[in-house]
Amino acid sequence: MRNILRPWIQASALTAALAAASVASAETWDMPTPYPDATFHTVNINEFAKDVAARSNGKLSITVHSAGSLFKHPEIKNAVRNGQVPMGEFFLSLLTNENPAFGIDSQPFLATNYEDAKRLWAAQKPVVDKLLDAQGLIALYAVPWPPQGLYTKREVNSLADLKGMKFRTNNAVLEKLAQKAGAAPTQIEVPDIPQAFATGRVEAMITSPSTGANSKAWDYLSHFYDTQAWVPKNIVVVNKRAFQRLDAATQQAVRDAAAAAEARGWEMSQKETAAKIAVLKENGITVHTPSKELMDGLKALGTEMITEWKASAGADGESILANY
Ligand code: PCA
């Protein structure tokens, strides 16, 4: 009897030991993001989190904290850098003040469609990787917003009509554009947009059909101009030390899930564009093709801005533009 039982006892002890080991090495990571749950980026990140759990056989779970609930948007990058959280998402061009290379995708009329945005990302990525690596960060993937359009309370037919308008911005590049147009820029995060319009802090913005529709723009403004001015990206980064502490198989699971999320995100973004413009229309926003005068005015500012960008972006900037 004893001899018959022994192999079974040994096997079950081994199973228990293995289970204990895998429980001991299972990890949960907090991941702050700036945008609300209904945003397609956040939907994609939730898929990414599920995918990481599946591909790592439960060794790594990611808890997503959306809409700036764990860290405010401007703090997310440094929170990951300092190791307060291992991973996070932010608007890449928010870092343009650190280095202009981060903001190339928000330069007006440089890359205005997905094909060009993809080429621009390929040219920009080596520089972004290098700059983030110097901060102990690894770029996992980046996904673009739909092409950016102009939302206003009043009709706008030329650049002159923007003069004096209180203008919501989301980075220093857009702030500069607003200043050049004679508007009055104010930095406002996405979750605060409805409140900022409702209280009269702002009366115009440039953002995607997604952000306009998700922020219920029809509650506080009436015009959308489909300017397709640039295609800016969000990026998901991980703290290098935290990543290197994962075993090799789990690192690979994260890399594979990131590659899948990047491909899925670009497709989601493309589908969003027409779908969210339709939502704007259904809810009573007048969707305009911008006048030639307005477009010419905006493009002229874009040309000035890219010249200034080149002057400030040094060798990294040159390499991005040469490869684009
Ligand atoms: N939505 C974000 C980034 C660009 C976009 O379409 C925002 O408005 O801040």
Coordinates of C-alpha atoms and ligand atoms in Angstrom, one line a residue:
M1 CA 0.0 0.0 0.0
R2 CA 2.7 2.4 1.0
N3 CA 4.6 1.7 -2.2
I4 CA 1.6 2.3 -4.3
L5 CA 0.7 5.6 -2.7
R6 CA 4.2 7.1 -2.6
P7 CA 4.4 8.2 -6.3
W8 CA 1.0 9.8 -6.0
I9 CA 2.0 11.7 -2.8
Q10 CA 5.2 12.8 -4.5
A11 CA 3.4 14.0 -7.6
S12 CA 0.8 16.0 -5.6
A13 CA 3.5 17.6 -3.5
L14 CA 5.2 18.6 -6.6
T15 CA 2.0 20.1 -8.1
A16 CA 1.4 22.0 -4.8
A17 CA 5.0 23.3 -4.8
L18 CA 4.7 24.5 -8.4
A19 CA 1.4 26.2 -7.7
A20 CA 2.9 28.0 -4.7
A21 CA 5.8 29.1 -6.8
S22 CA 3.7 30.5 -9.6
V23 CA 1.4 32.3 -7.1
A24 CA 4.5 33.7 -5.5
S25 CA 5.9 35.1 -8.8
A26 CA 2.5 36.4 -10.1
E27 CA 2.5 40.2 -10.2
T28 CA 0.0 42.9 -10.6
W29 CA 1.0 46.2 -12.2
D30 CA -0.9 49.5 -11.8
M31 CA -1.2 51.4 -15.1
P32 CA -2.3 55.0 -15.1
T33 CA -3.9 56.5 -18.3
P34 CA -5.2 60.0 -19.0
Y35 CA -8.3 59.3 -21.0
P36 CA -11.8 58.1 -20.0
D37 CA -12.9 54.4 -20.3
A38 CA -15.0 55.0 -23.5
T39 CA -12.0 56.3 -25.4
F40 CA -10.8 53.8 -28.0
H41 CA -7.3 54.1 -26.6
T42 CA -8.5 53.0 -23.2
V43 CA -10.6 50.2 -24.7
N44 CA -7.5 49.0 -26.5
I45 CA -5.4 49.2 -23.3
N46 CA -8.0 47.1 -21.5
E47 CA -7.6 44.5 -24.3
F48 CA -3.9 44.7 -24.0
A49 CA -4.1 44.1 -20.2
K50 CA -6.3 41.0 -20.8
D51 CA -3.9 39.8 -23.5
V52 CA -0.8 40.2 -21.2
A53 CA -2.6 38.1 -18.5
A54 CA -3.4 35.4 -21.1
R55 CA -0.1 35.3 -22.8
S56 CA 1.8 35.3 -19.5
N57 CA -0.5 32.5 -18.1
G58 CA -1.6 34.8 -15.3
K59 CA 2.0 35.7 -14.2
L60 CA 1.4 39.4 -14.9
S61 CA -1.9 41.2 -14.4
I62 CA -2.3 44.9 -15.3
T63 CA -4.9 47.1 -13.5
V64 CA -5.8 50.1 -15.7
H65 CA -6.5 53.4 -13.9
S66 CA -8.2 55.6 -16.5
A67 CA -9.0 59.3 -16.8
G68 CA -6.1 60.5 -14.7
S69 CA -7.5 58.8 -11.6
L70 CA -4.2 57.5 -10.3
F71 CA -1.8 60.1 -11.6
K72 CA -2.8 63.3 -13.5
H73 CA -1.7 63.3 -17.1
P74 CA 1.3 65.6 -16.7
E75 CA 2.6 63.3 -13.9
I76 CA 2.3 59.9 -15.6
K77 CA 5.7 59.9 -17.4
N78 CA 7.6 60.7 -14.3
A79 CA 5.6 58.3 -12.2
V80 CA 6.8 55.5 -14.5
R81 CA 10.3 56.9 -14.6
N82 CA 10.5 57.0 -10.8
G83 CA 9.1 53.5 -10.5
Q84 CA 6.0 54.7 -8.6
V85 CA 4.1 52.7 -11.2
P86 CA 5.8 50.2 -13.7
M87 CA 3.8 51.2 -16.8
G88 CA 1.6 54.1 -18.1
E89 CA 0.2 55.8 -21.1
F90 CA 0.4 59.5 -22.2
F91 CA 0.1 61.8 -25.2
L92 CA 3.6 61.6 -26.7
S93 CA 3.7 65.2 -27.8
L94 CA 3.1 66.4 -24.2
L95 CA 6.9 65.9 -23.9
T96 CA 7.7 68.3 -26.6
N97 CA 9.1 70.8 -24.0
E98 CA 11.7 68.2 -23.0
N99 CA 12.7 67.6 -26.6
P100 CA 11.1 68.8 -29.8
A101 CA 11.5 65.2 -31.3
F102 CA 8.6 64.1 -29.1
G103 CA 6.3 66.7 -30.7
I104 CA 6.9 66.1 -34.4
D105 CA 3.6 64.2 -34.8
S106 CA 1.7 67.3 -33.6
Q107 CA 3.2 69.7 -36.1
P108 CA 0.4 71.1 -38.2
F109 CA 0.1 69.7 -41.8
L110 CA 3.3 67.6 -41.7
A111 CA 1.6 64.1 -41.6
T112 CA -2.2 64.4 -42.0
N113 CA -3.3 60.9 -42.8
Y114 CA -2.6 57.4 -41.5
E115 CA -0.2 56.4 -44.2
D116 CA 2.0 59.4 -43.5
A117 CA 1.6 59.1 -39.8
K118 CA 2.9 55.5 -40.0
R119 CA 5.9 56.6 -42.0
L120 CA 6.5 59.5 -39.5
W121 CA 6.3 57.1 -36.6
A122 CA 8.9 54.8 -38.2
A123 CA 11.2 57.8 -38.6
Q124 CA 10.5 59.1 -35.1
K125 CA 10.7 55.9 -33.2
P126 CA 14.4 55.3 -33.1
V127 CA 14.9 58.8 -31.6
V128 CA 12.0 58.4 -29.1
D129 CA 13.5 55.0 -28.1
K130 CA 16.9 56.6 -27.5
L131 CA 15.5 59.6 -25.5
L132 CA 13.3 57.4 -23.4
D133 CA 16.0 54.8 -22.8
A134 CA 18.2 57.6 -21.3
Q135 CA 15.3 58.1 -18.8
G136 CA 15.1 54.3 -18.0
L137 CA 11.9 53.9 -20.0
I138 CA 11.0 51.5 -22.8
A139 CA 8.4 52.4 -25.4
L140 CA 6.0 49.5 -25.8
Y141 CA 3.6 50.8 -28.5
A142 CA 2.1 53.9 -29.9
V143 CA -1.4 54.5 -31.4
P144 CA -2.6 57.6 -33.2
W145 CA -5.7 59.7 -32.7
P146 CA -7.9 60.4 -35.7
P147 CA -6.9 63.5 -37.8
Q148 CA -7.4 66.7 -35.8
G149 CA -10.2 69.1 -36.5
L150 CA -11.4 72.5 -35.3
Y151 CA -14.4 72.9 -33.0
T152 CA -15.9 76.3 -32.3
K153 CA -18.9 77.9 -30.8
R154 CA -19.1 80.5 -33.7
E155 CA -18.6 80.0 -37.4
V156 CA -15.0 80.4 -38.5
N157 CA -14.2 81.1 -42.2
S158 CA -10.6 82.4 -41.9
L159 CA -7.7 82.5 -39.5
A160 CA -8.8 86.1 -38.6
D161 CA -12.0 84.7 -37.1
L162 CA -9.9 82.8 -34.4
K163 CA -8.4 86.1 -33.1
G164 CA -9.1 86.5 -29.4
M165 CA -10.9 83.2 -29.0
K166 CA -10.3 81.3 -25.8
F167 CA -8.6 78.2 -27.1
R168 CA -8.2 74.8 -25.4
T169 CA -4.8 73.2 -26.0
N170 CA -3.2 69.9 -25.1
N171 CA 0.5 70.5 -25.6
A172 CA 3.0 73.3 -26.3
V173 CA 2.8 72.8 -30.1
L174 CA -0.9 73.5 -30.2
E175 CA -0.3 76.4 -27.7
K176 CA 2.1 77.9 -30.2
L177 CA -0.4 77.5 -33.1
A178 CA -3.1 79.2 -31.0
Q179 CA -0.7 82.0 -30.2
K180 CA 0.3 82.5 -33.8
A181 CA -3.4 82.7 -34.7
G182 CA -4.0 85.4 -32.1
A183 CA -6.1 83.1 -30.0
A184 CA -5.8 82.8 -26.2
P185 CA -4.5 79.3 -25.3
T186 CA -5.3 77.4 -22.1
Q187 CA -4.1 73.9 -21.4
I188 CA -7.0 71.6 -20.4
E189 CA -7.0 67.8 -20.0
V190 CA -9.6 65.7 -21.8
P191 CA -11.7 64.8 -18.8
D192 CA -12.0 68.6 -18.0
I193 CA -13.2 69.7 -21.5
P194 CA -17.0 69.8 -20.9
Q195 CA -16.5 71.8 -17.7
A196 CA -14.1 74.3 -19.3
F197 CA -16.5 75.0 -22.1
A198 CA -19.5 75.2 -19.8
T199 CA -17.9 77.7 -17.6
G200 CA -16.6 79.8 -20.5
R201 CA -12.9 79.2 -19.8
V202 CA -12.6 78.2 -23.5
E203 CA -14.7 78.5 -26.7
A204 CA -12.7 76.6 -29.3
M205 CA -10.4 73.6 -29.6
I206 CA -8.5 71.4 -32.1
T207 CA -8.9 67.7 -31.4
S208 CA -10.2 64.5 -33.0
P209 CA -13.7 63.5 -33.8
S210 CA -13.3 60.9 -31.0
T211 CA -12.5 63.4 -28.3
G212 CA -15.2 65.8 -29.5
A213 CA -17.9 63.0 -29.6
N214 CA -16.8 61.4 -26.3
S215 CA -16.8 64.9 -24.6
K216 CA -20.4 65.5 -25.9
A217 CA -19.2 68.6 -27.8
W218 CA -22.9 69.3 -28.9
D219 CA -23.7 70.3 -25.3
Y220 CA -21.5 73.4 -25.5
L221 CA -20.5 74.2 -29.1
S222 CA -21.9 73.9 -32.7
H223 CA -19.3 73.8 -35.4
F224 CA -16.7 71.2 -36.5
Y225 CA -14.2 71.9 -39.3
D226 CA -12.7 68.8 -40.7
T227 CA -9.2 70.3 -41.1
Q228 CA -7.3 66.9 -40.8
A229 CA -4.4 69.0 -39.5
W230 CA -2.2 66.3 -37.8
V231 CA -2.3 62.7 -36.5
P232 CA -0.8 62.7 -33.0
K233 CA -0.1 59.6 -30.9
N234 CA -0.4 58.2 -27.5
I235 CA 2.4 56.0 -26.2
V236 CA 2.6 53.2 -23.7
V237 CA 5.9 53.0 -21.8
V238 CA 7.3 50.7 -19.2
N239 CA 10.0 51.3 -16.5
K240 CA 13.1 49.4 -17.8
R241 CA 14.0 48.0 -14.3
A242 CA 10.5 46.7 -13.7
F243 CA 10.5 45.2 -17.2
Q244 CA 13.9 43.5 -16.7
R245 CA 12.7 42.0 -13.4
L246 CA 10.1 39.9 -15.3
D247 CA 11.3 36.5 -16.5
A248 CA 12.1 36.1 -20.2
A249 CA 8.8 34.5 -21.1
T250 CA 6.8 37.2 -19.4
Q251 CA 8.8 39.9 -21.1
Q252 CA 8.1 38.3 -24.4
A253 CA 4.4 38.0 -23.5
V254 CA 4.4 41.8 -22.9
R255 CA 6.2 42.5 -26.1
D256 CA 3.8 40.3 -28.1
A257 CA 0.7 41.8 -26.5
A258 CA 2.2 45.3 -27.2
A259 CA 2.7 44.5 -30.9
A260 CA -0.8 43.2 -31.1
A261 CA -2.2 46.3 -29.4
E262 CA -0.3 48.7 -31.7
A263 CA -1.8 46.9 -34.8
R264 CA -5.3 46.8 -33.3
G265 CA -5.1 50.4 -32.1
W266 CA -4.2 51.8 -35.6
E267 CA -7.2 50.0 -37.0
M268 CA -9.5 51.2 -34.3
S269 CA -8.3 54.7 -34.9
Q270 CA -9.1 54.6 -38.6
K271 CA -12.6 53.2 -38.0
E272 CA -13.2 55.9 -35.4
T273 CA -12.8 58.8 -37.8
A274 CA -15.9 58.4 -39.9
A275 CA -17.9 56.9 -37.1
K276 CA -17.3 59.7 -34.7
I277 CA -17.9 62.4 -37.3
A278 CA -21.3 60.8 -37.9
V279 CA -22.0 61.0 -34.1
L280 CA -21.2 64.7 -34.1
K281 CA -23.7 65.2 -37.0
E282 CA -26.4 63.1 -35.4
N283 CA -26.2 65.3 -32.4
G284 CA -26.6 68.5 -34.2
I285 CA -23.1 69.7 -34.8
T286 CA -22.6 71.4 -38.2
V287 CA -19.7 69.5 -39.8
H288 CA -17.9 71.8 -42.3
T289 CA -15.3 71.3 -45.0
P290 CA -13.1 74.2 -44.0
S291 CA -12.9 77.2 -46.4
K292 CA -9.8 77.5 -48.6
E293 CA -9.0 80.7 -46.8
L294 CA -9.0 79.0 -43.4
M295 CA -6.9 76.1 -44.6
D296 CA -4.4 78.4 -46.3
G297 CA -4.1 80.4 -43.1
L298 CA -3.6 77.3 -41.0
K299 CA -1.1 75.8 -43.4
A300 CA 0.9 79.0 -43.5
L301 CA 1.3 78.8 -39.7
G302 CA 2.2 75.1 -40.1
T303 CA 5.0 76.0 -42.5
E304 CA 6.3 78.6 -40.1
M305 CA 6.2 76.1 -37.2
I306 CA 8.0 73.4 -39.0
T307 CA 10.8 75.8 -39.9
E308 CA 11.1 76.8 -36.2
W309 CA 10.9 73.1 -35.2
K310 CA 13.8 72.3 -37.5
A311 CA 15.9 75.1 -36.0
S312 CA 15.2 73.7 -32.5
A313 CA 15.4 70.0 -33.0
G314 CA 19.1 69.6 -33.9
A315 CA 20.5 66.4 -35.3
D316 CA 17.7 64.2 -34.0
G317 CA 15.2 66.4 -35.8
E318 CA 17.2 66.2 -39.0
S319 CA 17.4 62.5 -38.8
I320 CA 13.6 62.2 -38.3
L321 CA 12.8 64.5 -41.3
A322 CA 15.4 62.8 -43.5
N323 CA 13.9 59.4 -42.8
Y324 CA 10.3 60.6 -43.2
Ligands
PCA1 N1 -7.5 63.8 -28.2 C1 -6.6 64.2 -27.1 C2 -5.3 64.1 -27.8 C3 -5.6 64.3 -29.3 C4 -7.0 63.9 -29.4 O1 -7.6 63.7 -30.4 C5 -6.8 65.6 -26.7 O2 -7.7 66.3 -27.2 O3 -6.1 66.0 -25.7

